[in-house]
């Protein structure tokens, strides 16, 4: 326990940049804090703090050690909090970052709110990559691998983006059989509102050059209008499968060019690694893992059913006049 007390003295002194302030926080003298830090340095065989008559600063080793110590005390705090709340329902506010398409995850989030009425969700929807720690998020959901070593993560599932259209549109305009056929079709595009860039369609590398030649029949900065336009037979759209599960299942939309598309990725929830996993955050992570994953991964079955419907449509549309004409 003396070692733990010395670690606490080091953390307080390092964060306050003062033995005096650290001593005041701990209720001991500044010299007692200095001696505790010195004992830790002696035990480790490294200098953790540079000392001067006016201030103290962290060495490179001290900065690394400080981060580790913070995690240790966070885990202790988490354990104490969990034990104290074993008889209480999780409560408090969770600030959660979601991509713009996160609005389509709302059924799962509403179910979470019903299951944990004492937790308030502060949801931030954005197409930019937020800094989880600097911007004060408790967690974020991302369609990418975790690239920040400061973050912990848990996989929620995988998704695939697909080219889809309404059967009525394909009956009128023909079913594209190769990526080159898309040049003769109405194409519905998504544009990122922050960057203004168009989202690339999931064509395999050997067909990627076609993308610049695709007609821009309509452009929207969110997916909901694109889904609606596709449902109404206005063209072919590029959409994540989890966002159109109902439409695929009911046959409102069917996939096209599945053999020529390959873009997929992981769906993950991330949170700061230096922050203890509070009960409110733990239940959110567990809930999304249990409820969002089936909703995402289950679309493989609906996509297969949609593919069967598309194949039937192709067999019915073998008349040459229904094959898309080159412009």
Coordinates of C-alpha atoms in Angstrom, one line a residue:
X1 CA 0.0 0.0 0.0
X2 CA 3.0 2.3 0.6
X3 CA 3.8 1.9 -3.1
X4 CA 0.3 2.8 -4.1
X5 CA 0.4 5.9 -1.9
X6 CA 3.7 6.9 -3.5
X7 CA 2.2 6.5 -7.0
X8 CA -0.7 8.7 -5.9
X9 CA 1.8 11.3 -4.7
X10 CA 3.6 11.2 -8.0
X11 CA 0.3 11.6 -10.0
X12 CA -0.8 14.6 -7.9
X13 CA 2.6 16.3 -8.1
X14 CA 2.9 15.6 -11.9
X15 CA -0.6 16.9 -12.6
X16 CA -0.2 20.0 -10.3
X17 CA 3.4 20.6 -11.3
X18 CA 4.0 21.4 -7.6
X19 CA 4.9 19.4 -4.5
X20 CA 3.2 22.1 -2.4
X21 CA -0.2 21.8 -4.2
X22 CA 0.0 18.0 -4.2
X23 CA 0.7 18.0 -0.5
X24 CA -2.2 20.3 0.1
X25 CA -4.5 17.9 -1.9
X26 CA -3.2 14.9 0.0
X27 CA -3.1 16.5 3.5
X28 CA 0.6 16.1 3.9
X29 CA 3.7 18.3 3.7
X30 CA 5.4 19.1 0.4
X31 CA 8.5 17.4 1.6
X32 CA 6.6 14.2 2.2
X33 CA 5.4 14.3 -1.4
X34 CA 8.9 14.9 -2.6
X35 CA 10.3 12.0 -0.6
X36 CA 7.5 9.7 -1.9
X37 CA 8.4 10.6 -5.5
X38 CA 12.1 10.1 -4.7
X39 CA 11.4 6.6 -3.3
X40 CA 9.4 5.7 -6.5
X41 CA 12.3 7.0 -8.7
X42 CA 14.8 5.0 -6.7
X43 CA 12.7 1.8 -6.9
X44 CA 12.2 2.2 -10.7
X45 CA 15.8 3.4 -11.4
X46 CA 14.6 6.3 -13.5
X47 CA 14.0 10.0 -13.0
X48 CA 10.4 10.9 -13.3
X49 CA 10.4 14.6 -12.6
X50 CA 12.8 17.5 -13.3
X51 CA 13.0 19.7 -10.3
X52 CA 13.9 23.4 -10.0
X53 CA 13.4 26.0 -7.3
X54 CA 10.2 27.3 -9.1
X55 CA 8.6 24.3 -10.7
X56 CA 8.7 20.6 -11.7
X57 CA 8.3 19.1 -15.1
X58 CA 7.9 15.6 -16.4
X59 CA 10.7 13.7 -18.0
X60 CA 9.9 11.5 -21.0
X61 CA 9.8 8.5 -18.7
X62 CA 7.7 10.4 -16.3
X63 CA 5.1 11.2 -18.9
X64 CA 4.8 7.6 -19.9
X65 CA 4.6 6.5 -16.3
X66 CA 2.0 9.1 -15.5
X67 CA -0.4 7.7 -18.2
X68 CA 0.0 4.2 -16.8
X69 CA -0.6 5.4 -13.2
X70 CA -3.8 7.2 -14.3
X71 CA -5.1 4.0 -15.8
X72 CA -4.3 2.1 -12.5
X73 CA -6.2 4.6 -10.4
X74 CA -9.1 4.7 -13.0
X75 CA -9.4 1.0 -12.7
X76 CA -9.5 1.2 -8.9
X77 CA -12.1 4.0 -9.1
X78 CA -14.1 1.8 -11.5
X79 CA -14.0 -1.2 -9.2
X80 CA -15.1 0.9 -6.2
X81 CA -17.9 2.5 -8.3
X82 CA -19.1 -0.8 -9.5
X83 CA -19.3 -2.3 -6.0
X84 CA -21.1 0.8 -4.7
X85 CA -23.6 0.6 -7.5
X86 CA -24.3 -3.1 -7.6
X87 CA -27.7 -2.5 -6.1
X88 CA -28.5 0.6 -8.3
X89 CA -29.5 1.0 -11.9
X90 CA -26.9 2.7 -14.1
X91 CA -27.6 6.4 -14.4
X92 CA -26.1 9.6 -15.8
X93 CA -25.4 11.2 -19.2
X94 CA -23.5 9.6 -22.0
X95 CA -22.1 11.7 -24.8
X96 CA -22.0 9.5 -27.8
X97 CA -20.6 10.4 -31.3
X98 CA -22.3 8.8 -34.3
X99 CA -21.8 9.0 -38.0
X100 CA -24.5 10.8 -40.0
X101 CA -26.0 7.4 -40.9
X102 CA -26.2 6.7 -37.2
X103 CA -29.8 8.0 -37.4
X104 CA -30.6 4.7 -38.9
X105 CA -29.4 3.0 -35.7
X106 CA -32.1 4.8 -33.7
X107 CA -34.3 1.7 -33.2
X108 CA -31.5 0.1 -31.2
X109 CA -30.7 3.3 -29.3
X110 CA -34.4 3.8 -28.5
X111 CA -34.6 0.3 -27.2
X112 CA -31.5 1.1 -25.0
X113 CA -33.3 4.2 -23.6
X114 CA -36.3 2.1 -22.7
X115 CA -34.1 -0.5 -21.0
X116 CA -32.1 2.1 -19.0
X117 CA -34.5 5.1 -18.4
X118 CA -32.1 6.7 -15.9
X119 CA -29.4 7.1 -18.6
X120 CA -29.5 10.3 -20.7
X121 CA -28.1 10.0 -24.2
X122 CA -26.4 13.1 -25.7
X123 CA -26.0 12.1 -29.3
X124 CA -23.8 14.0 -31.8
X125 CA -24.2 13.1 -35.5
X126 CA -21.3 14.1 -37.8
X127 CA -19.5 13.0 -40.9
X128 CA -16.1 14.2 -39.5
X129 CA -13.7 12.1 -37.4
X130 CA -14.0 13.5 -33.9
X131 CA -11.3 13.5 -31.3
X132 CA -12.9 11.4 -28.7
X133 CA -10.7 12.5 -25.8
X134 CA -10.2 16.2 -26.6
X135 CA -13.9 16.7 -27.4
X136 CA -15.2 15.0 -24.3
X137 CA -17.0 12.0 -25.8
X138 CA -17.8 9.0 -23.6
X139 CA -17.9 6.8 -26.7
X140 CA -18.2 6.9 -30.5
X141 CA -19.5 4.5 -33.1
X142 CA -17.3 4.3 -36.2
X143 CA -17.3 2.3 -39.5
X144 CA -13.5 1.7 -39.3
X145 CA -10.8 0.0 -37.3
X146 CA -9.5 1.7 -34.2
X147 CA -6.4 3.7 -35.2
X148 CA -5.9 5.6 -32.0
X149 CA -3.9 3.9 -29.3
X150 CA -5.5 6.0 -26.7
X151 CA -8.9 4.3 -27.3
X152 CA -10.3 1.0 -26.3
X153 CA -12.8 -0.6 -28.7
X154 CA -15.2 -3.5 -29.2
X155 CA -16.4 -4.9 -32.5
X156 CA -20.2 -4.6 -33.1
X157 CA -20.2 -6.3 -36.4
X158 CA -19.5 -5.8 -40.1
X159 CA -21.4 -4.0 -42.9
X160 CA -21.3 -4.0 -46.6
X161 CA -22.3 -1.2 -49.0
X162 CA -24.4 -2.3 -51.9
X163 CA -25.7 -0.9 -55.2
X164 CA -29.5 -1.1 -55.1
X165 CA -32.6 0.0 -57.0
X166 CA -36.3 -0.5 -57.0
X167 CA -37.7 -3.4 -59.1
X168 CA -39.9 -0.8 -60.9
X169 CA -36.8 1.1 -62.0
X170 CA -35.0 -2.0 -63.2
X171 CA -38.2 -3.1 -65.1
X172 CA -38.2 0.3 -66.9
X173 CA -34.5 0.9 -67.5
X174 CA -33.0 -2.6 -67.5
X175 CA -30.7 -4.5 -65.1
X176 CA -27.0 -3.4 -65.3
X177 CA -24.9 -6.5 -65.9
X178 CA -21.5 -4.9 -65.8
X179 CA -20.2 -1.7 -64.2
X180 CA -19.9 -0.1 -67.6
X181 CA -23.7 -0.3 -67.9
X182 CA -24.0 2.2 -65.0
X183 CA -23.1 5.0 -67.4
X184 CA -26.6 4.7 -68.9
X185 CA -28.4 4.7 -65.6
X186 CA -29.7 7.3 -63.3
X187 CA -27.3 7.4 -60.3
X188 CA -28.1 8.8 -56.8
X189 CA -25.0 10.0 -55.0
X190 CA -24.2 10.8 -51.4
X191 CA -21.9 13.9 -50.7
X192 CA -20.2 14.4 -47.3
X193 CA -21.4 17.7 -46.0
X194 CA -18.2 18.6 -44.2
X195 CA -15.7 17.9 -47.0
X196 CA -18.0 18.3 -49.9
X197 CA -16.6 15.1 -51.4
X198 CA -18.7 12.5 -53.1
X199 CA -18.8 9.0 -51.5
X200 CA -17.0 6.6 -53.8
X201 CA -19.1 3.7 -55.1
X202 CA -17.8 0.2 -54.1
X203 CA -16.5 -0.9 -57.6
X204 CA -13.6 -3.2 -57.7
X205 CA -10.2 -1.5 -58.6
X206 CA -10.3 -2.6 -62.3
X207 CA -13.6 -0.7 -62.7
X208 CA -12.9 2.3 -60.4
X209 CA -12.2 4.6 -63.4
X210 CA -15.9 4.3 -64.4
X211 CA -16.9 6.3 -61.4
X212 CA -16.0 9.7 -62.8
X213 CA -18.3 9.0 -65.8
X214 CA -21.4 8.1 -63.7
X215 CA -24.4 10.4 -64.2
X216 CA -25.2 12.5 -61.2
X217 CA -29.0 12.3 -61.3
X218 CA -29.4 13.5 -57.7
X219 CA -27.0 14.4 -54.9
X220 CA -27.8 14.5 -51.1
X221 CA -25.8 15.1 -48.0
X222 CA -27.7 12.5 -45.9
X223 CA -28.8 9.0 -46.8
X224 CA -32.5 9.2 -46.0
X225 CA -33.4 11.2 -49.1
X226 CA -31.3 8.8 -51.3
X227 CA -33.1 5.8 -49.8
X228 CA -36.5 7.4 -50.5
X229 CA -35.6 8.3 -54.1
X230 CA -34.3 4.8 -54.7
X231 CA -37.6 3.4 -53.2
X232 CA -39.5 5.6 -55.6
X233 CA -37.7 4.2 -58.6
X234 CA -35.6 7.3 -59.4
X235 CA -32.3 5.5 -59.9
X236 CA -29.5 3.3 -58.5
X237 CA -28.0 4.2 -55.1
X238 CA -25.0 3.1 -53.1
X239 CA -26.1 2.3 -49.5
X240 CA -24.9 0.4 -46.5
X241 CA -26.9 -2.9 -46.1
X242 CA -27.9 -2.2 -42.4
X243 CA -29.6 1.0 -43.6
X244 CA -31.9 -0.8 -46.0
X245 CA -32.6 -4.1 -44.3
X246 CA -36.4 -3.6 -44.3
X247 CA -36.4 -2.5 -48.0
X248 CA -34.3 -5.6 -49.0
X249 CA -36.4 -7.9 -46.9
X250 CA -39.7 -6.6 -48.3
X251 CA -38.4 -6.5 -51.9
X252 CA -38.8 -2.7 -52.1
X253 CA -35.1 -2.6 -53.2
X254 CA -32.9 -5.2 -54.8
X255 CA -29.1 -5.3 -55.1
X256 CA -27.3 -5.2 -58.5
X257 CA -23.7 -5.9 -59.6
X258 CA -23.0 -7.9 -56.4
X259 CA -20.1 -9.7 -58.2
X260 CA -18.4 -6.4 -59.0
X261 CA -18.7 -4.7 -55.6
X262 CA -16.5 -5.5 -52.6
X263 CA -16.5 -2.6 -50.1
X264 CA -17.2 -3.7 -46.6
X265 CA -15.9 -2.8 -43.1
X266 CA -16.1 -3.2 -39.4
X267 CA -18.6 -1.4 -37.1
X268 CA -17.0 -0.6 -33.7
X269 CA -17.7 1.3 -30.5
X270 CA -14.6 3.2 -29.1
X271 CA -14.0 4.9 -25.7
X272 CA -11.0 6.5 -24.0
X273 CA -8.7 3.8 -22.6
X274 CA -7.6 6.0 -19.7
X275 CA -11.2 6.3 -18.5
X276 CA -12.7 3.6 -16.4
X277 CA -15.7 1.8 -17.9
X278 CA -18.4 3.3 -15.8
X279 CA -21.6 1.2 -15.4
X280 CA -23.6 3.5 -17.7
X281 CA -20.9 3.1 -20.4
X282 CA -20.5 -0.6 -19.8
X283 CA -24.3 -1.3 -20.3
X284 CA -24.3 0.8 -23.5
X285 CA -21.3 -1.2 -25.0
X286 CA -22.9 -4.5 -24.0
X287 CA -26.4 -3.5 -25.3
X288 CA -25.1 -2.4 -28.7
X289 CA -23.0 -5.6 -29.0
X290 CA -26.1 -7.7 -28.3
X291 CA -28.6 -5.8 -30.3
X292 CA -26.9 -3.9 -33.1
X293 CA -24.8 -6.7 -34.4
X294 CA -27.7 -9.0 -35.3
X295 CA -29.3 -6.1 -37.1
X296 CA -26.2 -5.5 -39.2
X297 CA -25.0 -9.0 -39.8
X298 CA -28.5 -10.4 -40.4
X299 CA -28.8 -8.4 -43.5
X300 CA -26.8 -11.1 -45.3
X301 CA -29.9 -13.2 -45.4
X302 CA -32.1 -10.3 -46.6
X303 CA -29.5 -9.4 -49.3
X304 CA -29.5 -13.0 -50.5
X305 CA -33.3 -12.9 -50.8
X306 CA -33.1 -9.6 -52.6
X307 CA -30.5 -11.1 -54.9
X308 CA -32.9 -14.0 -55.8
X309 CA -35.6 -11.5 -56.6
X310 CA -33.2 -9.5 -58.8
X311 CA -32.2 -12.7 -60.6
X312 CA -35.8 -13.5 -61.3
X313 CA -36.2 -9.9 -62.6
X314 CA -33.2 -10.4 -64.9
X315 CA -34.7 -13.6 -66.4
X316 CA -37.9 -11.7 -67.1
X317 CA -36.1 -8.8 -68.7
X318 CA -34.0 -10.6 -71.3
X319 CA -35.7 -8.7 -74.1
X320 CA -32.9 -6.6 -75.8
X321 CA -34.9 -3.5 -75.7
X322 CA -34.7 -3.5 -71.9
X323 CA -31.0 -3.6 -71.8
X324 CA -29.7 -0.1 -71.0
X325 CA -28.6 1.8 -74.1
X326 CA -25.3 3.6 -74.3
X327 CA -25.6 7.4 -74.3

